[in-house]
Amino acid sequence: MAELAADTILRVEGLKKHFPVRRGLLQRVVGSVKAVDDVSFSVQQGRTLGLVGESGCGKTTTGRMILRALDPTAGQVWFRQSDGQVVDMAALRGAEIKQARRDMQMIFQDPYSSLNPRMPVMDLIAEPLRARGWTRPDCESRVAELMDLVGLDARMIRRYPHAFSGGQRQRIGIARALALKPSLIVADEPVSALDVSVQAQILNLLQALQQDLGLTLVFIAHDLSVVRYLCDQVAVMYQGRIVEQGESEALFTAPRHPYTATLLQAAPAPDPHVPWMQDIDETETEAGDTTAPVELVDGTTAAGGCAFVPRCAHATDLCRQQGPILMPGSTRESQVQYGAAHLAACHHQDELQLRGI
Amino acid sequence: MRDPVTNERHGAEPLLEVLDLRVRIERDTGLVHPLNGVSFRIQEGQSVGIVGESGCGKTMASNALLRILPRRAEITHGSMQFRTQAGDRIDLAQLDPMSRRMRQIRGGEISMIFQEPMTAFSPVHTVHDQIAEMIRLHDPGADKEEQHRRVVELLDQVGIPDPEQRAFDYSFQLSGGMRQRAMIAMALASGPRLLIADEPTTALDVTVQARVLKLIERMQRELNLALMLITHDLGVVAHMVSYVYVMYLGRVVEEGPVEAIFDNPKHPYTAALLRSIPNLASKSRRLEPIEGNVPSADRLPTGCPFHTRCTEKVGDICQQRMPARVELSVGHAVSCFRYTEESLDDG
Amino acid sequence: MTQATPPRVEPDAGPDLAFASQWRLMWLRFRRHRLAMVAGVVLLVLYFGAVFCEIIAPLGAGQRHRSYVLCPPQEVRLVDAAGDFHFRPFLYGVKQRGNPSDWLREYVVDTSVVYPIHFFTRGPEYEMWGLFATNWHLFGADEGAPLFLFGTDELGRDLFTRILYGSRISLTIGLVGVALTFFIGILLGGVAGYFGGWIDIIVQRGIEIIMAIPQLPLWMALSAALPAHWPPLHVYFGITIILSFMGWTGLARVVRGKFLTMRDEDFVVAARLAGTHELKIIFTHLLPSFLSHVITSATLAVPGMILGETALSFLGIGLQDPVVSWGVLLQKAQNFQAVVMAPWLLLPGLFVVFAVLAFNIVGDGMRDAADPYAN
Ligand SMILES: Nc1ncnc2c1ncn2[C@@H]1O[C@H](COP(=O)(O)OP(=O)(O)OP(=O)(O)O)[C@@H](O)[C@H]1O
Ligand SMILES: Nc1ncnc2c1ncn2[C@@H]1O[C@H](COP(=O)(O)OP(=O)(O)OP(=O)(O)O)[C@@H](O)[C@H]1O
Ligand code: SF4
Ligand SMILES: [Mg+2]
Ligand SMILES: [Mg+2]
């Protein structure tokens, strides 16, 4: 298979999603939001990729395009199905998509809105099975098995979602995603909506499931500590693009992009002795937005250059004029020190001395 | 000098002292008890954190203070002694929520920053109008020019760029972080002595959160405000306050100076909570979740509220009796039978 | 190596609400709305009367009592003129004073004539639901008794009987009309909301045009267009169709809006990812999610239909005399003189008010109960 290296299960190539912006009475299209703009990454079998970034940076959109819950504007999503066949999710049609989704599933952020309140747990978890023609008794035993797997009492099979707490609902969502024994799971902020004390339950469950079932996980989050806990690799997104990507440890301890460093600095550790934001000027305001830029049709495009310029303390004229490309460091030292797998989209990645954690 | 770390139980009279506060809500389906005997105190100029998971009654406690409880909710017990600017002590629990006095204190001496600034601002008035209105309410003497000058000054103080212009924006024209800054400016407009911040940054991104929190910290320091910071984020409390109250199911289960709480948590809930959250600074540790779920406030467990999930239960006494508050060291107290002499045979 | 099976989450010892379906939760909520429950009972009684009107009515709908023209309502008594109590209810006779051919007639109670009321008795013959002929009635009195609970009209027909018969048409026209409305509304609204694009635009503009036409003149024009020689049953259906033609627009809008918002709900996306067929998603996820809202809207649309029929018939362009409906009955109360002379002719109006109020209150209760998952 030319499109995928042997140990790779998913490779996203130049993925884009532009939403039209409509204005006025006639709802004319006046521009587009570049929610995801030229995103590429790959995930190896059995590993966990963390997709982090602040709200509106395009994480959900990326995740949904992988599963083809959204149609990409451009790009490819190469995915190795369990039968060994490599398909481009972005180019599949009807029945083929359904076939591919047997092997890839999604866990949603909101455990309340993602479960139809009008269906008992049995029907919710069995939905992917029913859609593939399983008989009711078969479904029933599989659902009981799945509930057991995610730590729900199978006696609750006839209950409706309103009888479950947030954490339990998320377990239902996980069981449902696992129903067809997928090999890839996209988890979109699966713990953000949960109680603090329950988050660890779900994180540990995901980790255990991943190891026992050999799952590959694309884990979307905005909380870096959760990502560090769970992920092998991390991709940091900013305004619809990946700005830094690498092995989790390397990225957290020696960030190569100023934005990653900012994120790391800003997260308060639950420990009063760890210094936090000591040298940050809080009056410096939220210049620039994290959300994707709107590009108007009438030609007023965002200026070239790096999107992070308004918030970057290291910006130079080069940054303002020319957009950086996501690539490994170019000096020999950085090649040796960071390897070719640690990519950053910053002109000055080789010179900057950024603090990690 | 006041000691910012210990809660100074024996020192000067506190600015606010809440004792055994209980709130009950009537619902169609029955009674709910969101607060079951909450006590805390705040000294002048002190920053105090109230932490706990969703539904433990944090918002209820601050709303009870300001007497803005929901319909069909009533304070059934307890007192809330507040020392006013003039120096007299009044029990907020005894005031009529609609009275002039209460309205003067609410949004005057005590002001509040809400989680969702969108709901705190009216969409049909400019930010300027609303802040000026606060100034006018609490300083009727100020004329239009004086009001304008103070609005711009406040906006400048909270780090809004180009305040002369931004002042005439509507709240929905501001970004999330800006809106929260404007909210802070509004809260400071009346010259409060106690600032309640109810999850002020939960809706914000980390980088914005960091700056807004730093701003609150600076304002608190510069204006010598007492701060009551409500949050579920242990990271935020760790860096923002000097004294922490940990709440669970409408009760304070542990309180103490921030270092004591984080370095040496005594209550099984506090300890378990700290073990269950990932820490960016340390990867190796495995998370130990707290099993089970937070019971709902309409079906409270008997005895210690945490006994349904506690792994360090002393015995049957935990589910039968409510542990009393025990002070372990200066300012560090817990409510847990592991630290009392009491046993089931007593009494 | 890893903890493969996570700790079990125990089932709460909660009430059996955990197993309660949407409809049960809604019922539990609706039940708490006292007024709506009362109104619901009122509706049940009214519809019971409409279904069994032949049996409940003591007399025939077209039966004339020439000697009792415009006779006021008569009282059924348990206590006689002497103050004695009787277990069997009875009726006194009525004597006429004045000139029978004159409008100014007066009826006085004649305590010397006593008509006992019989239950489950034989009376005028009728055909039950058009199926079989019988003459059993719930209650009745001997031939010639002035058993006129609500009085009689100018042809001497018993108004109580006629109101009961009238309810059959007036109340069902609302239901049949709403059923039609429901069908058209869900179909067009659903198609518009689900497919979007130009279909949506056409349906939307259509709705707006129909909504812009003043209702009454259109009704009048349409009913005037019904052929005069049509048998009553055809006219009945004609009127129903006219009413629902106007009524579906509101419902279609509700359905369209719901479809649009629900199409991208998380659980619908989840169903799509699970591989569920689009049609099945519509029927198992989308429709059930807003059916309760639609039924509520439909309930609130019934009174409009009832009033519509009443108005058309009252104006003489709806149903016509041999057919009995509340509107037709009210036509008799059109002139002022009649109302002064025989105020009981307004009673059908009271029933219209009752029915319309009851429907509105029930609809209100349903609206509160329609979304049992909102807090
Ligand atoms: N259907 C849509 N139409 C138009 N714009 C959209 C649509 N969906 C998303 N966007 C925009 O695309 C951008 C990326 O959205 P996305 O939901 O992927 O962000 P995210 O990283 O998941 O954010 P969050 O952390 O808030 O979930 C945002 O600016 C959003 O406003
Ligand atoms: N209006 C209300 N009616 C009935 N119960 C209520 C109402 N508001 C809150 N409660 C209940 O009171 C309890 C405490 O709520 P409160 O809002 O104080 O929690 P909190 O600690 O602020 O949580 P969060 O972190 O979610 O804001 C909860 O169990 C909640 O269910
Ligand atoms: S009182 Fe008992 S149940 Fe409660 S926290 Fe202490 S040991 Fe646990
Ligand atoms: Mg998202
Ligand atoms: Mg709250």
PDB file of N, CA, C and O and ligand atoms in Angstrom, chain A residues 59-60 109 188-189, ligand 4:
ATOM      1  N   LYS A  59     -10.606  21.513  16.156  1.00  0.00           N
ATOM      2  CA  LYS A  59     -10.381  20.135  16.582  1.00  0.00           C
ATOM      3  C   LYS A  59     -11.564  19.240  16.225  1.00  0.00           C
ATOM      4  O   LYS A  59     -11.395  18.191  15.604  1.00  0.00           O
ATOM      5  N   THR A  60     -12.754  19.689  16.608  1.00  0.00           N
ATOM      6  CA  THR A  60     -13.939  18.885  16.341  1.00  0.00           C
ATOM      7  C   THR A  60     -14.133  18.684  14.844  1.00  0.00           C
ATOM      8  O   THR A  60     -14.435  17.584  14.379  1.00  0.00           O
ATOM      9  N   GLN A 109     -18.361  14.618  22.985  1.00  0.00           N
ATOM     10  CA  GLN A 109     -18.017  15.428  24.148  1.00  0.00           C
ATOM     11  C   GLN A 109     -19.140  15.452  25.175  1.00  0.00           C
ATOM     12  O   GLN A 109     -18.921  15.272  26.350  1.00  0.00           O
ATOM     13  N   ASP A 188     -13.803  12.960  21.104  1.00  0.00           N
ATOM     14  CA  ASP A 188     -13.844  14.421  21.083  1.00  0.00           C
ATOM     15  C   ASP A 188     -14.110  14.954  22.490  1.00  0.00           C
ATOM     16  O   ASP A 188     -15.238  15.004  22.937  1.00  0.00           O
ATOM     17  N   GLU A 189     -13.078  15.356  23.170  1.00  0.00           N
ATOM     18  CA  GLU A 189     -13.174  15.872  24.536  1.00  0.00           C
ATOM     19  C   GLU A 189     -14.101  15.018  25.397  1.00  0.00           C
ATOM     20  O   GLU A 189     -15.077  15.520  25.951  1.00  0.00           O
TER      21      GLU A 189
HETATM   22 MG    MG D   4     -14.979  20.879  19.724  1.00  0.00          MG
END
